XYZ file of C-alpha atoms in Angstrom:
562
model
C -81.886 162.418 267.268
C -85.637 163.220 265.597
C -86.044 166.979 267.282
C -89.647 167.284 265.793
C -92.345 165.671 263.224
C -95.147 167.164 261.931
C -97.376 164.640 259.945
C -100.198 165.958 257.537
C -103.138 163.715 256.285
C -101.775 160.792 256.942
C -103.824 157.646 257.403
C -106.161 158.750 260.396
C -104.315 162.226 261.347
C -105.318 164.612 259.660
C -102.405 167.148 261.209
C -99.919 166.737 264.224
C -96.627 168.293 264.988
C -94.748 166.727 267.556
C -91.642 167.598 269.354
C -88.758 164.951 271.087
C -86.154 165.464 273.082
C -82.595 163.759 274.109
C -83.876 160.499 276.537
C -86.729 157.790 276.458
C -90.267 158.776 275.212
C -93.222 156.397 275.413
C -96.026 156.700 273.278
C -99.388 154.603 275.064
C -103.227 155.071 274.358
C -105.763 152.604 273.403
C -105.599 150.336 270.678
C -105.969 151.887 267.347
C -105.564 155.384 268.538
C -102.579 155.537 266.133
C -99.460 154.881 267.900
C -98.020 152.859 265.476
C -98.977 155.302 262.636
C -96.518 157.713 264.023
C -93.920 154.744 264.101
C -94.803 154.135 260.755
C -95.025 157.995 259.417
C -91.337 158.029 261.195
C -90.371 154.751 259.580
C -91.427 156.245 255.812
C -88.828 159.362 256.748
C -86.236 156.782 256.934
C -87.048 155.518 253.541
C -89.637 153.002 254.493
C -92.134 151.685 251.326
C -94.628 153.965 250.843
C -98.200 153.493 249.476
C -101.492 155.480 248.485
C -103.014 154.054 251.229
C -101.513 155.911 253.537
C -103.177 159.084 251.941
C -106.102 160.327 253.998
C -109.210 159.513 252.715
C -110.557 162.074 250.076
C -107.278 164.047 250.244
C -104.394 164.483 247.254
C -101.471 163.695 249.252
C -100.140 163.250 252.498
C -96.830 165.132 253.775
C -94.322 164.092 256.642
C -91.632 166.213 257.764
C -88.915 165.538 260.444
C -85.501 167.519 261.170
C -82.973 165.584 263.004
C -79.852 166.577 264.739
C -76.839 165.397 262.479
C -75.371 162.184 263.810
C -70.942 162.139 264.405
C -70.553 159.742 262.305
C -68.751 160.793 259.186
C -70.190 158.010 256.573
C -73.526 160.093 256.904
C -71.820 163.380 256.411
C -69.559 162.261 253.421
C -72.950 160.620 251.857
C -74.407 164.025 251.741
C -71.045 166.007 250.523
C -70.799 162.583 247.754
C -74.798 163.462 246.610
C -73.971 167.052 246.610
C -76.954 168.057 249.644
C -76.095 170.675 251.743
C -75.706 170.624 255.363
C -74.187 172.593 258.194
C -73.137 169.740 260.334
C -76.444 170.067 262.931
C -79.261 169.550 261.415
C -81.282 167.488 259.098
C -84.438 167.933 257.415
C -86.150 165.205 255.671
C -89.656 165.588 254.056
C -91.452 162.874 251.915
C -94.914 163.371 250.063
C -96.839 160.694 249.296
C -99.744 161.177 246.588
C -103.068 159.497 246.042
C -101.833 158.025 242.723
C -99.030 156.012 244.455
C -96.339 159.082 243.655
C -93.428 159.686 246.880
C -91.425 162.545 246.319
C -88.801 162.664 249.077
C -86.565 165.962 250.268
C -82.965 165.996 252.537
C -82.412 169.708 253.386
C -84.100 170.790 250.242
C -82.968 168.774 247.841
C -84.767 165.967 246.090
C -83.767 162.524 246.499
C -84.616 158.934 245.548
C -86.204 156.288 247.755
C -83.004 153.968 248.162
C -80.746 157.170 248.807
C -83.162 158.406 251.597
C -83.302 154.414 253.336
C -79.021 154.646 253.107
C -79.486 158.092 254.767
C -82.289 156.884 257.355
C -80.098 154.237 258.194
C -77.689 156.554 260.127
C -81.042 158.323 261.952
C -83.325 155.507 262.977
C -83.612 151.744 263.679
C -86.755 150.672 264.226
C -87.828 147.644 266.004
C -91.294 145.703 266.023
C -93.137 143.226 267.917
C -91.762 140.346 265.583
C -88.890 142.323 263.941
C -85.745 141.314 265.171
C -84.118 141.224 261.560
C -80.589 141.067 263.259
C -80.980 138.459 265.327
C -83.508 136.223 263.020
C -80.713 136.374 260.361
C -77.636 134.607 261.249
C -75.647 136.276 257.966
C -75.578 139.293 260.294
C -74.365 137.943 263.823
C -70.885 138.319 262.120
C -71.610 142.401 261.776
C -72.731 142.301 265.584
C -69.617 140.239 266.888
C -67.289 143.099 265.068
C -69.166 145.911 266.393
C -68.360 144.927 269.826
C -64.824 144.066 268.971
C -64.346 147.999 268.084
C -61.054 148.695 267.860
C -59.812 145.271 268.259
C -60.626 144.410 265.066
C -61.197 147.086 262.879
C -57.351 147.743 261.612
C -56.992 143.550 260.903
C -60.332 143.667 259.008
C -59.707 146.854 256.959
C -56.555 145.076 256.107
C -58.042 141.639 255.553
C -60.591 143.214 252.897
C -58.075 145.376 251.057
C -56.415 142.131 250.207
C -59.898 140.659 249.868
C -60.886 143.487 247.206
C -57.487 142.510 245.354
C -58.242 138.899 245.495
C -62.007 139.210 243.927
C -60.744 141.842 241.228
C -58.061 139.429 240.229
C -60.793 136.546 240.569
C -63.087 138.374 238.182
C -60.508 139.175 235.951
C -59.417 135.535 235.326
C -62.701 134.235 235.606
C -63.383 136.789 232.900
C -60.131 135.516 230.899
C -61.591 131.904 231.181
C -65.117 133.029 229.882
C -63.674 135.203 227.087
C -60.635 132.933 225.951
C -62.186 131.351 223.194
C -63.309 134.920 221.851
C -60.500 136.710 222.216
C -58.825 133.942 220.863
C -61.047 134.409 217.753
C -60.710 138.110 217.413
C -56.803 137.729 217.003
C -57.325 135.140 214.313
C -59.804 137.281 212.563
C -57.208 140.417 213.200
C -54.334 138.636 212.343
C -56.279 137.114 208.649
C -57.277 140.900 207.870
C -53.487 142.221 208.437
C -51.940 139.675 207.019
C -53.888 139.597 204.111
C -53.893 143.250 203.599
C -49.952 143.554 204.617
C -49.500 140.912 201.639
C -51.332 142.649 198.877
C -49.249 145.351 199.570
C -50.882 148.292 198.439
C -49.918 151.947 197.138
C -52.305 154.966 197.394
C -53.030 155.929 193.816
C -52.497 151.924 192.505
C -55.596 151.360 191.151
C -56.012 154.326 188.326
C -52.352 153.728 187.302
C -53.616 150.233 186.685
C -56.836 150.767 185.390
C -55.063 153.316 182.863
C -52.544 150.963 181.803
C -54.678 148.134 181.029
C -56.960 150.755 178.835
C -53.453 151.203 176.872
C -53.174 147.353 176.732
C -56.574 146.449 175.878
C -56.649 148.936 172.877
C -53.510 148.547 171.494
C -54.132 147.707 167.968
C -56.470 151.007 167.758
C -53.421 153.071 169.157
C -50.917 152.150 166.736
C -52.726 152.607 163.861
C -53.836 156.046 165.117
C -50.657 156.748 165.721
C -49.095 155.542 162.469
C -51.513 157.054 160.556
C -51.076 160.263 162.215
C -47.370 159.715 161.814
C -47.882 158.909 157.940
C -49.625 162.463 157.642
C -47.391 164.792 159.170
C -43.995 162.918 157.869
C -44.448 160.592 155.459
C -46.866 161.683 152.811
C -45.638 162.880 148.904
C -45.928 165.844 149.908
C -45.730 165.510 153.779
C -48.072 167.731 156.186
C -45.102 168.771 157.650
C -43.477 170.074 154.493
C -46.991 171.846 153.094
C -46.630 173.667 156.781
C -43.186 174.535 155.841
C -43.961 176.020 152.399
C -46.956 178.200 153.942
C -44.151 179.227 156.580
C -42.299 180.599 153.851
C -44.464 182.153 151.950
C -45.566 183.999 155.152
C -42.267 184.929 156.466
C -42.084 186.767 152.661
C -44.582 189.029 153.610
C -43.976 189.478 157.146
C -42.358 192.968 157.093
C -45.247 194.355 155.031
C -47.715 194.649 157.697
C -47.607 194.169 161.170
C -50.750 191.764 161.291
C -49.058 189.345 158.427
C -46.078 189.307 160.480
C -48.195 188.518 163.910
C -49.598 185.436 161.762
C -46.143 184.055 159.817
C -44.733 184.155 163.830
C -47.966 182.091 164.891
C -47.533 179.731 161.963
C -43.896 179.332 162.446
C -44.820 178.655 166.133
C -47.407 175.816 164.654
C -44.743 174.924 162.243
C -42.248 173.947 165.143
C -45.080 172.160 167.375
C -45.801 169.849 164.521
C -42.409 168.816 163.856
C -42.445 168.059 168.432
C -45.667 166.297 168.139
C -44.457 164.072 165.245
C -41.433 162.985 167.369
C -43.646 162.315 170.120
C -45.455 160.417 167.976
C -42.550 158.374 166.270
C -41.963 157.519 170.461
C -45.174 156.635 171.316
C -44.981 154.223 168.213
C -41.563 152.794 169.029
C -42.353 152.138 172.907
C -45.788 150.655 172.077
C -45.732 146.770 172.528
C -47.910 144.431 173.337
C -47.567 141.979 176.568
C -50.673 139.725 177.236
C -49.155 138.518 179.971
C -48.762 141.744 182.015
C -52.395 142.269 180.750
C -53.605 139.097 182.715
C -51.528 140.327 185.762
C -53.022 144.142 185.420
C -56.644 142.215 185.388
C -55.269 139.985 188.633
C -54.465 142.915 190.435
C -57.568 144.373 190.009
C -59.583 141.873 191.220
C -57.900 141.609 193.746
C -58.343 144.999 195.173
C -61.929 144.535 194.099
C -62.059 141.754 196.678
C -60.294 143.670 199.637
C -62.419 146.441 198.726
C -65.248 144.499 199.248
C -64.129 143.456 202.670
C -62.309 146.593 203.533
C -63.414 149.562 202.536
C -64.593 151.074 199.056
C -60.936 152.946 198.186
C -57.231 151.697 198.875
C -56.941 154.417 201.142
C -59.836 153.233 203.151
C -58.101 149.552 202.890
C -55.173 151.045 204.251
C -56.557 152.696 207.189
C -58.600 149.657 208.205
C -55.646 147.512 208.792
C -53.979 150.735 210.698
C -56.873 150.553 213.141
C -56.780 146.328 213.157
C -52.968 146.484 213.700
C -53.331 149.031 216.744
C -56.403 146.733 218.001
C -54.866 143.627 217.635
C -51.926 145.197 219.061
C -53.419 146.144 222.278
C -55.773 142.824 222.256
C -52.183 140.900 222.297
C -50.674 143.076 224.823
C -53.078 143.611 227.406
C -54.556 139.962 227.216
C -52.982 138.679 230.642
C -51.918 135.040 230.682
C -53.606 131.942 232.586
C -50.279 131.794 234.230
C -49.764 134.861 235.530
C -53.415 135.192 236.536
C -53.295 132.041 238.051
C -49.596 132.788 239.999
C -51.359 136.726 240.975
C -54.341 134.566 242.581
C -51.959 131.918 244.669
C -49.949 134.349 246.084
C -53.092 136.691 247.208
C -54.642 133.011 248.170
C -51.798 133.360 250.906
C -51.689 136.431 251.840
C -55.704 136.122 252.856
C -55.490 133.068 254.643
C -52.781 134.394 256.919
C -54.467 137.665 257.485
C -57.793 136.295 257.777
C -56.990 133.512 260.319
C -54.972 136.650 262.447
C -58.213 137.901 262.452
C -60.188 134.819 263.292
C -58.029 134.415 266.230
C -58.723 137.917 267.475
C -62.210 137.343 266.582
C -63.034 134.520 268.753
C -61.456 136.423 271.752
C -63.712 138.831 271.183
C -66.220 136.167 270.685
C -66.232 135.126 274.320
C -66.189 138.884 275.723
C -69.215 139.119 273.696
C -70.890 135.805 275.534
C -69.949 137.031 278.966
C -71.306 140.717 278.214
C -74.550 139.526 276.626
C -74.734 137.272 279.637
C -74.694 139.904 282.064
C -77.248 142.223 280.333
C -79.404 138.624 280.385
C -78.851 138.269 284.273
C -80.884 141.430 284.160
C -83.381 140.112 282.137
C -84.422 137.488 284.100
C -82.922 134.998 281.731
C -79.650 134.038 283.968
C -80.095 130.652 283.130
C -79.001 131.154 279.267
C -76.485 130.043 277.601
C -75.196 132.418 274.812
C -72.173 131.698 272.668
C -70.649 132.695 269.439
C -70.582 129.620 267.311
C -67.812 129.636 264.539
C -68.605 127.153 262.322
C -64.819 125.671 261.667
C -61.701 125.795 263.356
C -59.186 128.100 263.379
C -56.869 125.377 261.988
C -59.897 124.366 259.552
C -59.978 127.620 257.731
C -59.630 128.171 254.108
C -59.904 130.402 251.372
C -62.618 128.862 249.932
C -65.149 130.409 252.752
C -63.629 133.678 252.358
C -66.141 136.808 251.750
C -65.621 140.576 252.993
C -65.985 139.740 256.734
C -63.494 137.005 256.520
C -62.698 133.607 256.851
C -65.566 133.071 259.413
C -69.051 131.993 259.478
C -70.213 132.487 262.925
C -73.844 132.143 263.858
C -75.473 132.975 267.408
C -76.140 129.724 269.330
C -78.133 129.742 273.185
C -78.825 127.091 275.523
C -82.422 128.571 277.442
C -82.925 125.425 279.437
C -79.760 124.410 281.355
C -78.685 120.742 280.984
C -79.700 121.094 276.926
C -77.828 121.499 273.664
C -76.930 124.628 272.559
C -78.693 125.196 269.463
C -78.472 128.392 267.172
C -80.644 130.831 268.270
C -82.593 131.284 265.072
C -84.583 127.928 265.731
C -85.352 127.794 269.355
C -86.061 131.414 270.725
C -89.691 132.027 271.288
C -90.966 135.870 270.592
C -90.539 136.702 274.532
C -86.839 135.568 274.491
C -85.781 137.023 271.195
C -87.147 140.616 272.392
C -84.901 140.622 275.302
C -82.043 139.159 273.447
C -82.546 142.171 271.411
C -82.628 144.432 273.983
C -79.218 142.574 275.480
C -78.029 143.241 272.579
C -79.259 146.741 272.278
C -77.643 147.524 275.289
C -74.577 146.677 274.613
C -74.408 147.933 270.812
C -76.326 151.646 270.847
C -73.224 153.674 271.575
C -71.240 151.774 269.488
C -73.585 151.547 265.824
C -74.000 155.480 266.528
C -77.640 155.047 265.241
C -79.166 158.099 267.162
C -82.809 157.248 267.365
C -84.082 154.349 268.142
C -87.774 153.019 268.239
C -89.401 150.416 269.605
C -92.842 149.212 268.910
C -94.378 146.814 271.651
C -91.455 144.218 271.852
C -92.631 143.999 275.384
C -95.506 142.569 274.647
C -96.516 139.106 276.373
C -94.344 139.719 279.427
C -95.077 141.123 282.614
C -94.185 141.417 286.541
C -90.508 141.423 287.483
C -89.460 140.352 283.522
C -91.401 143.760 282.521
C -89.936 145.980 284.595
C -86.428 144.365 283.951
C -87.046 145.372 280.100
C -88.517 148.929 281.119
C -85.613 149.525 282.878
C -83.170 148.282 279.847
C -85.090 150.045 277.591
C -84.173 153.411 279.740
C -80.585 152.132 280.046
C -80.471 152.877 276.031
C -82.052 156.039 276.349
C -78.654 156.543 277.807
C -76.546 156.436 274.436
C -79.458 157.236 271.811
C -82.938 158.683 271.769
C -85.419 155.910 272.520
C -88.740 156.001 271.362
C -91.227 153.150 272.483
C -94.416 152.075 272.035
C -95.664 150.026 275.321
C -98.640 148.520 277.001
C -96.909 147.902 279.770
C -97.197 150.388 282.909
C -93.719 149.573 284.489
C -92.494 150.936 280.425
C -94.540 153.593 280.591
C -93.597 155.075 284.366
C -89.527 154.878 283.706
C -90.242 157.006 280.715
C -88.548 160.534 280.713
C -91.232 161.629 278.590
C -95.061 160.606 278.158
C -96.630 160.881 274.960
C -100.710 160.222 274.833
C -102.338 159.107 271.843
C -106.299 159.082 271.186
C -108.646 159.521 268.765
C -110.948 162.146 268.464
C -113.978 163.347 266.214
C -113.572 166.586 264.381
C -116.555 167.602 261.830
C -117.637 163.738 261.809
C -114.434 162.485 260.774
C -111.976 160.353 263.172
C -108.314 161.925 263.363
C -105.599 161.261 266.036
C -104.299 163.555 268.640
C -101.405 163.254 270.944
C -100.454 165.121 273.869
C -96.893 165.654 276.235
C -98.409 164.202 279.858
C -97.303 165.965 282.901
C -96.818 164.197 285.858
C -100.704 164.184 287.080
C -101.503 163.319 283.686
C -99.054 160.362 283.686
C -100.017 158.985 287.129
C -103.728 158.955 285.720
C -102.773 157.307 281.817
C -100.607 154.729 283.637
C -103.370 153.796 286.448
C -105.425 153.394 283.495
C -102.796 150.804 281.511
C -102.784 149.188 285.381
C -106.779 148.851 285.773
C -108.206 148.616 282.389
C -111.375 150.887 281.075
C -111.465 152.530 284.857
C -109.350 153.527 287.171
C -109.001 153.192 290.813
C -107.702 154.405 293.964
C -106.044 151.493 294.433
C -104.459 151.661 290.635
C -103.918 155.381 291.322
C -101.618 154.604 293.957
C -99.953 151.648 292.084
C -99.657 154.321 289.555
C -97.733 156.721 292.066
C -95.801 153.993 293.391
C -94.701 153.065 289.886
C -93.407 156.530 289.000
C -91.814 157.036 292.399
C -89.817 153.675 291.917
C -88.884 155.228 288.473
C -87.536 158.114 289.313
């Protein structure tokens, strides 16, 4: 319920603070006094489109507040506790700013908030109804939403279980749907995998590979330069007349013959023994290096195969064998998991049947329960009608197929159904959906039927109504004054009216007028007490003047009211 509104430079006010209360409150004054600005200032609070041009003229912004008592519902309360805003359970403050350069900043108890978060919110708080708005009733996709509101209870366990399954069903949908579009892909991306691994797997690579090759064809390539270094290095130290080996030997002794003289000429004969002895090693070493030298050209060609082909995975792979060998780790593990998680056509295909089943049956248990419902709904709406004035009607739920008809193929969240409103308003001719034939005058008191019947049940707490009465008048007029009050009953009605029989049922009378302050035009708005309202609703009877015979109309109106 909206508690109280203060608007700020908006449009023609320049400031206002009004406050509402629990019941009906109608808002008259002349034409363009600004009625329908505080609609629409109440409207933007609900997230409604904002513009610059609702910024008072040479002013930087305009600002509209309203606090709201919190609604039962529990989808409003976990949207806040989801968005992380704060709120003790009772009230609700929203404030919006709108600035000259186009700029809406919007506020929920404090804490800032985008346009499309503030319309979800506003969508628990306020439904708003024009002159030619009747979005529910002018769009047939939504008659389904208004036949399960009044089936309550009755259907709200078969549908929550219908659209679990249904939620199952499209996942598994999407996921095969996917499978289909990405077959040929994923189909491709295992080749690829499979030609990387394989080929890597097959060259079979070691760690440290490459520099034992690359050192063994240096040995192989310079063979003939090796052996005759090592021959002639061989020649020297063993072979020569006298050897190198043997002249060593002779300085040895000499050395050791003057070892014991001095302790410095012993330190050198042990160094040159030492020498002596390493020689004699490195000239068997190089007697073996000479003996296991040989020449293979054939290995050589393999040595230079090998290499190139490392040079090609390398090219491909990764610029060392280690890097090779950890690319086709990470291709084995992704090809791995591309295999394994990859579901089949089959099983997709089997997953889908089966859940193809299960929603038929559970949808069509619904359907069946639905079109019970269906004809409470045509009898109710027919009685709110009766009171209307438009007893002559014909109103029923049209479901497009059969229950027997049904199939899977028309199923969406709601379920198997497409149902569309249809009436009859002249008796004698075809029922015809109600889309096409309702005039404006018809279609507001359908709304209000349906009003009637649906405010306690949507939980909406405030709702507003902005001359939907006009056009009509006599015994039709007060028949829609007096459903309008029988709302009022279940949520907060706010309306907008031209019509005195609205306007005297009222629990509350708000007057709206213009007035001049320093040369510029603002709005004003006043609570009317009873004289007040006897005189403002003589005037809606008369015209410009009032009379003592629109006086008394006046007080007979508001007598019959209350």
């Amino acid at each position: 319920m909206l508690l109280e509104l203060r608007i700020h430079n908006f449009a023609i006010i320049e400031d206002i603070s009004l406050d509402f209360a629990q019941g009906m409150t109608v808002l008259t004054g002349e034409t363009g006094a600004g009625k329908s600005i505080i609609i629409d200032a109440v409207g933007l609070l609900a997230g409604g489109r904002g513009s610059a041009d609702y910024v008072r003229h040479n002013t930087k912004k305009c600002v509209l507040e309203g606090h709201f008592t919190m609604p039962k519902t529990s989808q409003l309360k976990q949207l806040l506790d989801d968005e992380a805003i704060e709120h003790d359970h009772e009230l609700l403050s929203i404030q919006r700013e709108i600035y000259h350069t186009g700029r809406s900043v919007c506020r929920v108890n404090g804490s800032l908030v985008t346009i499309s978060l503030l319309k979800e919110i506003g969508s628990y708080l306020i439904d708003i109804h024009g002159q030619n708005e009747h979005q529910e009733l002018m769009q047939s996709e939504n008659h389904i939403q208004l036949l399960d509101y009044f089936g309550d209870n009755k259907l709200e366990k078969l549908k929550a279980d219908y659209q679990k399954d249904y939620q199952e069903y499209k996942a598994t949908q999407k996921r095969y749907n996917d499978w289909q579009d990405k077959e040929q892909e994923i189909a491709q991306k295992i080749d690829i995998l499979r030609f990387q691994t394989d080929e890597i797997a097959e060259a079979d690579l070691m760690p440290d590979e490459e520099e034992e090759l690359e050192e063994e064809e240096r040995r192989l390539a310079n063979f003939q330069n090796i052996m005759e270094s090592l021959t002639a290095s061989y020649q020297v130290l063993q072979e020569g007349e006298p050897s190198g080996l043997e002249m060593v030997g002779r300085a040895m002794d000499e050395m050791e013959n003057i070892a014991e003289v001095d302790q410095h000429l012993g330190e050198i004969s042990e160094r040159l023994t030492d020498a002596f002895y390493q020689l004699q090693e490195l000239a068997s070493e190089i007697y073996n290096e000479m003996d296991q030298q040989e020449y293979d050209e054939e290995r050589l060609n393999e040595i230079a195969s090998r290499l190139n082909l490392i040079q090609q995975l390398k090219r491909k792979y990764g610029k060392t064998i280690p890097e090779i060998l950890a690319f086709y780790e990470k291709s084995t593990e992704e090809l791995d998991r591309i295999e394994n998680s990859t579901e089949s056509k089959s099983a997709l295909l089997d997953q889908l049947e089966e859940l193809e089943e299960r929603l038929l049956v559970k949808g069509k248990k619904l359907s069946k329960i639905r079109r019970k419902v269906a004809d409470e709904l045509a009898e109710a709406i027919h009685e709110q009608l009766k009171a209307l004035y438009m007893d002559k009607v014909e109103f029923v739920v049209n479901f497009h197929t059969t229950l027997e008809e049904l199939t899977v193929d028309s199923a969406n969240r709601n379920g198997l159904d497409t149902v569309e409103f249809f009436i009859s308003t002249n008796p004698g001719e075809p029922q015809k959906p109600l889309t096409k034939i309702a005039s404006g005058g018809e279609l507001s008191r359908m709304m209000l039927a349906m009003k009637s019947i649906f405010a306690k049940s949507q939980g909406i707490t405030s709702i507003i109504f902005d001359e939907i009465d006009t056009g009509v008048s006599g015994r039709v007029a007060q028949a829609i004054a007096e459903k309008i009050h029988s709302i009022s009953v279940h949520s907060q009605v706010l309306c907008i009216t031209h019509l005195p029989q609205v306007a005297a049922i009222a629990d509350y009378h708000l007057y709206v007028k213009k007035a001049m302050i320093e040369d510029r035009t603002t709005t004003e708005a006043i609570i009317l007490e009873e004289p007040g309202r006897v005189e403002e609703i003589a005037r809606m009877l008369s015209g410009t003047q009032t009379t003592e015979v629109s006086l008394q109309a006046a007080e007979e109106l508001r007598r019959n009211a209350q």
